[in-house]
PDB file of C-alpha atoms in Angstrom:
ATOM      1  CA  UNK Z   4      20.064  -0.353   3.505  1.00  0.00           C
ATOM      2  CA  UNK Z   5      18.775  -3.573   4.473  1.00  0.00           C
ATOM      3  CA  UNK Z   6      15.275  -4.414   4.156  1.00  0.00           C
ATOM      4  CA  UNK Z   7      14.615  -4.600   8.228  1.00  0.00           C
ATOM      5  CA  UNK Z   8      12.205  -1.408   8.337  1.00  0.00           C
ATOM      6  CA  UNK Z   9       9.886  -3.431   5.920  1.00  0.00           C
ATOM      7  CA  UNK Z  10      10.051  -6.692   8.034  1.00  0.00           C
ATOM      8  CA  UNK Z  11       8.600  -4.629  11.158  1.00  0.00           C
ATOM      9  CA  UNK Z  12       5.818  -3.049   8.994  1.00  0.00           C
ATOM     10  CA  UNK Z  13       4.913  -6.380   7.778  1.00  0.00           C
ATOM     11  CA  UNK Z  14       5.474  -8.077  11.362  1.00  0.00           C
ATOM     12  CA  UNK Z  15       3.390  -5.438  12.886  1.00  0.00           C
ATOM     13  CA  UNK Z  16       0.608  -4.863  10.378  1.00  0.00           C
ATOM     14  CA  UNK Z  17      -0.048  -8.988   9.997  1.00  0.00           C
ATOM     15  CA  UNK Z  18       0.064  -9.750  13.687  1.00  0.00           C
ATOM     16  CA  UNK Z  19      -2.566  -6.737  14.407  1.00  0.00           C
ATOM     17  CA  UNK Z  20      -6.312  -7.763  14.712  1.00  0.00           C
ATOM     18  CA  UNK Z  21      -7.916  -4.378  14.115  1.00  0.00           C
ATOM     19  CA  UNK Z  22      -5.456  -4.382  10.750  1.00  0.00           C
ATOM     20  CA  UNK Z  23      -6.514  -7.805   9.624  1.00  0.00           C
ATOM     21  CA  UNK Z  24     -10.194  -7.712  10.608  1.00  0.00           C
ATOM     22  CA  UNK Z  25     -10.079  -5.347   7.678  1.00  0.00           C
ATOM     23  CA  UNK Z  26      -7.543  -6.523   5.187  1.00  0.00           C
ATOM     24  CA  UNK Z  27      -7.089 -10.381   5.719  1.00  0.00           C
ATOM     25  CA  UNK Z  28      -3.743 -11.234   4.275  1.00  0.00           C
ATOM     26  CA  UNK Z  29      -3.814  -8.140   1.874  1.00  0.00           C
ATOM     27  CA  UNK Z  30      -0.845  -7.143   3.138  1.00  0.00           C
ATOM     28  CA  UNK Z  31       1.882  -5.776  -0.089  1.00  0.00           C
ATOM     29  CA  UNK Z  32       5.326  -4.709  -0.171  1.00  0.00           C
ATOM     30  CA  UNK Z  33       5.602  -1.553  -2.525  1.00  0.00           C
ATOM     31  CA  UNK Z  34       2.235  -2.089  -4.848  1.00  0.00           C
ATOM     32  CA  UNK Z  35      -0.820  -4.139  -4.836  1.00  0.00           C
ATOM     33  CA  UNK Z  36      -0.698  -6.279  -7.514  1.00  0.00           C
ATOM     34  CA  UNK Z  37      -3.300  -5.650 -10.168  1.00  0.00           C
ATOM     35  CA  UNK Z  38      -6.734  -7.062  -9.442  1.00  0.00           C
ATOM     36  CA  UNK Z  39      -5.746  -7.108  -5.769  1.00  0.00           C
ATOM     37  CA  UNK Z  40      -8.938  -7.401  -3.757  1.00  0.00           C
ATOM     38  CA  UNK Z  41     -10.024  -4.473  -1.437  1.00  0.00           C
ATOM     39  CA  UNK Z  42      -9.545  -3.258   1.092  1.00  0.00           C
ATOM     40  CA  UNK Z  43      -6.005  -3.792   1.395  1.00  0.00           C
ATOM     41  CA  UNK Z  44      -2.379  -2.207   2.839  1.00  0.00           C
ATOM     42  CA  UNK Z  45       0.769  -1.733   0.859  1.00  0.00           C
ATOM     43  CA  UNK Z  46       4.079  -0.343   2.029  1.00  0.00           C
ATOM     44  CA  UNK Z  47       6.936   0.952   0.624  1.00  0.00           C
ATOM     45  CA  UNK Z  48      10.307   2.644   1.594  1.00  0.00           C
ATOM     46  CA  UNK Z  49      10.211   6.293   1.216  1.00  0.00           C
ATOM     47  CA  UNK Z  50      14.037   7.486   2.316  1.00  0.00           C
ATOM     48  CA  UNK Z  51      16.537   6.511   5.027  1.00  0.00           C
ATOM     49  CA  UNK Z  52      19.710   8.068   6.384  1.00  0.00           C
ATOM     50  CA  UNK Z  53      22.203   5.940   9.156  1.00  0.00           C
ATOM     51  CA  UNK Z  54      23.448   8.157  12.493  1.00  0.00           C
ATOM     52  CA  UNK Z  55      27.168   8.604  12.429  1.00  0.00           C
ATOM     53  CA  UNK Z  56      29.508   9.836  15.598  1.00  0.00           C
ATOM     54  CA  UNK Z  57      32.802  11.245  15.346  1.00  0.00           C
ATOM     55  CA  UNK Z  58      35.071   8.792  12.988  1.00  0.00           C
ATOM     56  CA  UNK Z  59      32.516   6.023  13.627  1.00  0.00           C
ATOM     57  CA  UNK Z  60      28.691   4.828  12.568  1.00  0.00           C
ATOM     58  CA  UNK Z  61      26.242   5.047  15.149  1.00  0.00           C
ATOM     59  CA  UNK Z  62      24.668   2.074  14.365  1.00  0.00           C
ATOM     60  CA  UNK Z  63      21.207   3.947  13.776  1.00  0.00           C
ATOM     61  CA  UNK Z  64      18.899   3.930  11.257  1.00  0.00           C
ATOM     62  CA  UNK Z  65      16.066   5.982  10.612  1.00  0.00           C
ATOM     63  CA  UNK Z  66      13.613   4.715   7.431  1.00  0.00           C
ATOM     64  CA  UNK Z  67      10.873   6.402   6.304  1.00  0.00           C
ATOM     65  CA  UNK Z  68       7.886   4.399   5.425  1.00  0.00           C
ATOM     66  CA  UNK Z  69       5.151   5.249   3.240  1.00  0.00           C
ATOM     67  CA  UNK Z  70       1.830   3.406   4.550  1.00  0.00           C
ATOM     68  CA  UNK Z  71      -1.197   3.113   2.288  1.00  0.00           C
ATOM     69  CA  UNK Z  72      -4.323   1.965   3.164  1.00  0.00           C
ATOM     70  CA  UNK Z  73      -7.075   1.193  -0.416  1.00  0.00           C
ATOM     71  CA  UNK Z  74     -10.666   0.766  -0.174  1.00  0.00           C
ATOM     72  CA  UNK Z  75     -12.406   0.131  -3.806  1.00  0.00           C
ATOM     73  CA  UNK Z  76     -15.913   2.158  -5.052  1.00  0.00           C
ATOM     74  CA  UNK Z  77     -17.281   6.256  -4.447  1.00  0.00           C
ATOM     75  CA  UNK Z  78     -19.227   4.464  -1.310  1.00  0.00           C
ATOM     76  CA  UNK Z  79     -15.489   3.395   0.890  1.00  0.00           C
ATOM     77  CA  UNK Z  80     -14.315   6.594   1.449  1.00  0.00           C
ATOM     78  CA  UNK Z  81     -14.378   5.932   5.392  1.00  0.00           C
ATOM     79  CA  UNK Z  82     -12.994   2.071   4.972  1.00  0.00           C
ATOM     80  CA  UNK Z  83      -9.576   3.370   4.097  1.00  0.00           C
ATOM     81  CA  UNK Z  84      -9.647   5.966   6.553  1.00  0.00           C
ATOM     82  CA  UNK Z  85     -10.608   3.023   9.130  1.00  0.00           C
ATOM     83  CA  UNK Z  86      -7.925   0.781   8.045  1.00  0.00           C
ATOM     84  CA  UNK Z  87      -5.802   4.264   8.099  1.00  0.00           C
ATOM     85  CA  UNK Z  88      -6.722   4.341  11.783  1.00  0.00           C
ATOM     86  CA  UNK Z  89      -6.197   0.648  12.152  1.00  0.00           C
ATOM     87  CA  UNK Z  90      -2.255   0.548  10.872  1.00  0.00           C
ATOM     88  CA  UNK Z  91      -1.619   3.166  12.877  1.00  0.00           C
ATOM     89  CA  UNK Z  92      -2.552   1.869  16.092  1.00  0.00           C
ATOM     90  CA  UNK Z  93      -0.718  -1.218  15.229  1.00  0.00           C
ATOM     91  CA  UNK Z  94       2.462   1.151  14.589  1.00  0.00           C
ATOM     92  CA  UNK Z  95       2.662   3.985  16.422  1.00  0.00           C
ATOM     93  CA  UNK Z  96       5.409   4.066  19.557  1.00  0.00           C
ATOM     94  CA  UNK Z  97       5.887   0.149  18.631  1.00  0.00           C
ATOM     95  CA  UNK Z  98       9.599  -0.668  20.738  1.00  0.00           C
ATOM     96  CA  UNK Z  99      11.374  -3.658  21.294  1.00  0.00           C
ATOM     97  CA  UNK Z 100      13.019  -6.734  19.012  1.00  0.00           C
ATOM     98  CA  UNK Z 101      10.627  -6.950  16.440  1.00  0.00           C
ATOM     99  CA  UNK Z 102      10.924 -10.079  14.113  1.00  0.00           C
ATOM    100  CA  UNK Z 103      14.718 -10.308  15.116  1.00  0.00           C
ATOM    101  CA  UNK Z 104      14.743  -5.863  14.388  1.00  0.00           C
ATOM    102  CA  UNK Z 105      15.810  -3.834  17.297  1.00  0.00           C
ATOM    103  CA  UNK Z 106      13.199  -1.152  17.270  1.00  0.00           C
ATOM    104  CA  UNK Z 107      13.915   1.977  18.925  1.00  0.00           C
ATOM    105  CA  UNK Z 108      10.857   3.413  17.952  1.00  0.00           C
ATOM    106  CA  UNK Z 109       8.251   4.222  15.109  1.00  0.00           C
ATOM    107  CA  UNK Z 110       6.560   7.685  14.514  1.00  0.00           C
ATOM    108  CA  UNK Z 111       4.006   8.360  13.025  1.00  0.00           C
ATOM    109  CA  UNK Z 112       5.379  11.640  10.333  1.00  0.00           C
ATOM    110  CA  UNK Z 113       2.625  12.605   8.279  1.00  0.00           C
ATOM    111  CA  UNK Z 114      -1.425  11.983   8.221  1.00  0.00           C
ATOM    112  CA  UNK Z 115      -1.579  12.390   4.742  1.00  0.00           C
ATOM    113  CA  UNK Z 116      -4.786  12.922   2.255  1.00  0.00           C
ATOM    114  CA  UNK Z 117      -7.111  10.342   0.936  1.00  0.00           C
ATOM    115  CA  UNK Z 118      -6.604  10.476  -2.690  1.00  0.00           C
ATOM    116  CA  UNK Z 119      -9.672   9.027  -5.047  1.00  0.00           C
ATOM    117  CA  UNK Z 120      -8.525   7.501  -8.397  1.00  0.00           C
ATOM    118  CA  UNK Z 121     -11.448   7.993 -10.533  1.00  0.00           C
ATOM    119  CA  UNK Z 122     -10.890   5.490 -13.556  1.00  0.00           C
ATOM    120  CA  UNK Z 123     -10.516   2.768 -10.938  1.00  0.00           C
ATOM    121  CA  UNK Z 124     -12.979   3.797  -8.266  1.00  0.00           C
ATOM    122  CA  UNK Z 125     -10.391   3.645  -5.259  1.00  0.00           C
ATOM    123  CA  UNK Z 126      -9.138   5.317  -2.505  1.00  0.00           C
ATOM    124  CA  UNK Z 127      -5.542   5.692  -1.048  1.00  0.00           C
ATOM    125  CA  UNK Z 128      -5.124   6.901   2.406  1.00  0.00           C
ATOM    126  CA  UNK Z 129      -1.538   7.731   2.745  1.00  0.00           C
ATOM    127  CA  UNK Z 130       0.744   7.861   5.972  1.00  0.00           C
ATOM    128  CA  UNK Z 131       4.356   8.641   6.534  1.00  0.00           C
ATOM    129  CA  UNK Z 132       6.214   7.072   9.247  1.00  0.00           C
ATOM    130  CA  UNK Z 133       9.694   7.121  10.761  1.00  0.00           C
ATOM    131  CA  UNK Z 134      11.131   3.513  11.850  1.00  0.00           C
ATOM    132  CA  UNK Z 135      14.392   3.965  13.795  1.00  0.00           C
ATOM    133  CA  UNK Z 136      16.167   0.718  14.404  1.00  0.00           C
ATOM    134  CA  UNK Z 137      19.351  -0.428  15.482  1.00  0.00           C
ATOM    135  CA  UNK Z 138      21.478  -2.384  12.903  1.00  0.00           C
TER     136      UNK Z 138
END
Protein backbone atom coordinates (compact mmCIF):
# COMPACT_ATOMS: atom_id res chain seq x y z
CA UNK A 1 0.00 0.00 0.00
CA UNK A 2 1.03 3.35 -0.81
CA UNK A 3 1.88 5.77 1.74
CA UNK A 4 -1.37 8.20 0.99
CA UNK A 5 -3.16 7.49 4.49
CA UNK A 6 0.05 9.03 6.12
CA UNK A 7 0.10 12.12 3.76
CA UNK A 8 -3.59 13.04 5.03
CA UNK A 9 -2.58 12.55 8.73
CA UNK A 10 0.31 14.73 8.20
CA UNK A 11 -1.73 17.24 5.84
CA UNK A 12 -4.40 17.38 8.39
CA UNK A 13 -2.55 17.40 11.70
CA UNK A 14 0.09 20.36 10.33
CA UNK A 15 -2.55 22.55 8.77
CA UNK A 16 -4.74 22.38 12.19
CA UNK A 17 -4.30 25.35 14.67
CA UNK A 18 -5.64 23.72 17.82
CA UNK A 19 -2.92 20.72 16.80
CA UNK A 20 -0.05 23.09 16.32
CA UNK A 21 -0.79 25.60 19.09
CA UNK A 22 0.32 22.56 21.02
CA UNK A 23 2.95 20.72 19.11
CA UNK A 24 4.65 23.30 16.69
CA UNK A 25 6.21 21.27 13.95
CA UNK A 26 6.48 18.10 16.24
CA UNK A 27 4.78 16.33 13.92
CA UNK A 28 6.60 12.33 13.31
CA UNK A 29 5.97 9.61 11.04
CA UNK A 30 6.15 6.22 13.05
CA UNK A 31 8.49 7.41 16.24
CA UNK A 32 9.72 10.54 17.74
CA UNK A 33 13.13 10.63 17.38
CA UNK A 34 15.07 10.45 20.61
CA UNK A 35 15.37 13.70 22.52
CA UNK A 36 12.31 14.90 20.59
CA UNK A 37 10.91 17.88 22.47
CA UNK A 38 7.39 17.63 24.11
CA UNK A 39 4.60 17.74 23.56
CA UNK A 40 4.53 16.22 20.31
CA UNK A 41 2.33 13.76 17.68
CA UNK A 42 3.60 10.71 15.92
CA UNK A 43 1.75 8.44 13.55
CA UNK A 44 2.10 5.27 12.26
CA UNK A 45 0.24 2.67 10.03
CA UNK A 46 -1.48 0.10 12.01
CA UNK A 47 -3.18 -2.37 9.13
CA UNK A 48 -4.97 -1.86 5.80
CA UNK A 49 -7.07 -4.08 3.56
CA UNK A 50 -8.27 -2.77 -0.34
CA UNK A 51 -12.31 -3.39 -1.27
CA UNK A 52 -12.63 -5.85 -4.08
CA UNK A 53 -16.02 -6.51 -6.33
CA UNK A 54 -16.71 -9.46 -8.27
CA UNK A 55 -13.46 -10.23 -10.63
CA UNK A 56 -12.36 -6.61 -10.08
CA UNK A 57 -10.69 -4.12 -7.22
CA UNK A 58 -12.87 -1.65 -5.87
CA UNK A 59 -10.51 0.88 -5.80
CA UNK A 60 -10.96 1.32 -1.87
CA UNK A 61 -8.78 1.46 0.76
CA UNK A 62 -9.29 1.40 4.28
CA UNK A 63 -5.87 2.15 6.61
CA UNK A 64 -5.78 2.05 10.02
CA UNK A 65 -3.84 4.69 11.74
CA UNK A 66 -2.41 4.65 15.05
CA UNK A 67 -2.36 8.40 16.48
CA UNK A 68 -0.22 9.26 19.49
CA UNK A 69 -0.20 12.23 21.23
CA UNK A 70 3.29 12.63 24.17
CA UNK A 71 3.45 15.08 26.83
CA UNK A 72 6.87 14.79 29.02
CA UNK A 73 6.89 14.84 33.26
CA UNK A 74 4.15 13.17 36.21
CA UNK A 75 2.61 16.96 35.99
CA UNK A 76 1.26 16.58 31.75
CA UNK A 77 -1.03 14.03 32.19
CA UNK A 78 -3.93 16.38 30.75
CA UNK A 79 -1.47 17.97 27.85
CA UNK A 80 -1.58 14.73 25.94
CA UNK A 81 -5.07 14.20 26.55
CA UNK A 82 -5.53 17.94 25.13
CA UNK A 83 -3.47 17.39 22.15
CA UNK A 84 -5.53 13.87 22.10
CA UNK A 85 -8.60 16.09 21.80
CA UNK A 86 -6.86 18.44 19.45
CA UNK A 87 -5.88 15.64 16.55
CA UNK A 88 -9.02 14.47 16.72
CA UNK A 89 -10.93 17.40 15.90
CA UNK A 90 -8.56 18.01 13.14
CA UNK A 91 -9.45 14.30 11.88
CA UNK A 92 -12.56 13.15 12.56
CA UNK A 93 -15.30 13.01 9.42
CA UNK A 94 -12.36 14.92 7.38
CA UNK A 95 -13.78 14.35 3.32
CA UNK A 96 -12.63 15.60 0.23
CA UNK A 97 -9.08 15.64 -1.95
CA UNK A 98 -6.75 15.94 0.67
CA UNK A 99 -3.08 16.76 -0.42
CA UNK A 100 -3.91 15.22 -3.94
CA UNK A 101 -5.78 11.88 -1.56
CA UNK A 102 -9.36 11.29 -2.31
CA UNK A 103 -10.75 10.97 1.16
CA UNK A 104 -13.89 9.25 1.61
CA UNK A 105 -13.78 9.57 5.11
CA UNK A 106 -11.79 9.18 8.49
CA UNK A 107 -13.17 7.54 11.75
CA UNK A 108 -12.22 7.85 14.61
CA UNK A 109 -11.86 3.59 15.89
CA UNK A 110 -10.60 3.54 19.23
CA UNK A 111 -10.08 6.25 22.26
CA UNK A 112 -7.41 4.42 23.62
CA UNK A 113 -5.54 4.72 27.25
CA UNK A 114 -2.93 7.16 28.28
CA UNK A 115 -0.01 5.06 29.00
CA UNK A 116 2.85 6.67 31.51
CA UNK A 117 6.45 5.46 30.81
CA UNK A 118 8.04 5.79 34.08
CA UNK A 119 11.92 5.72 33.29
CA UNK A 120 11.26 8.56 30.88
CA UNK A 121 8.55 10.55 32.61
CA UNK A 122 6.05 10.59 29.52
CA UNK A 123 2.79 10.06 28.50
CA UNK A 124 1.26 8.44 25.30
CA UNK A 125 -2.30 9.02 24.53
CA UNK A 126 -3.16 6.57 21.89
CA UNK A 127 -5.98 6.71 19.13
CA UNK A 128 -7.00 4.39 16.39
CA UNK A 129 -8.44 5.66 13.29
CA UNK A 130 -9.84 4.35 10.01
CA UNK A 131 -8.78 6.46 6.74
CA UNK A 132 -10.76 5.22 3.72
CA UNK A 133 -9.51 6.67 0.49
CA UNK A 134 -9.87 6.12 -3.00
CA UNK A 135 -6.71 5.00 -4.94
Amino acid sequence: MTASAEKVIYHLLSNASGVTNLVSTRIYPAVLSQGAAFPAVSYFRVSGNRHWLMGSDAGIVHQRMQVSSWSQGVENYLQADQVAQEVRKALQRQRGTINGVEVIDILQDGDGAIIFEDEIEVYQAISDYQVIYRE
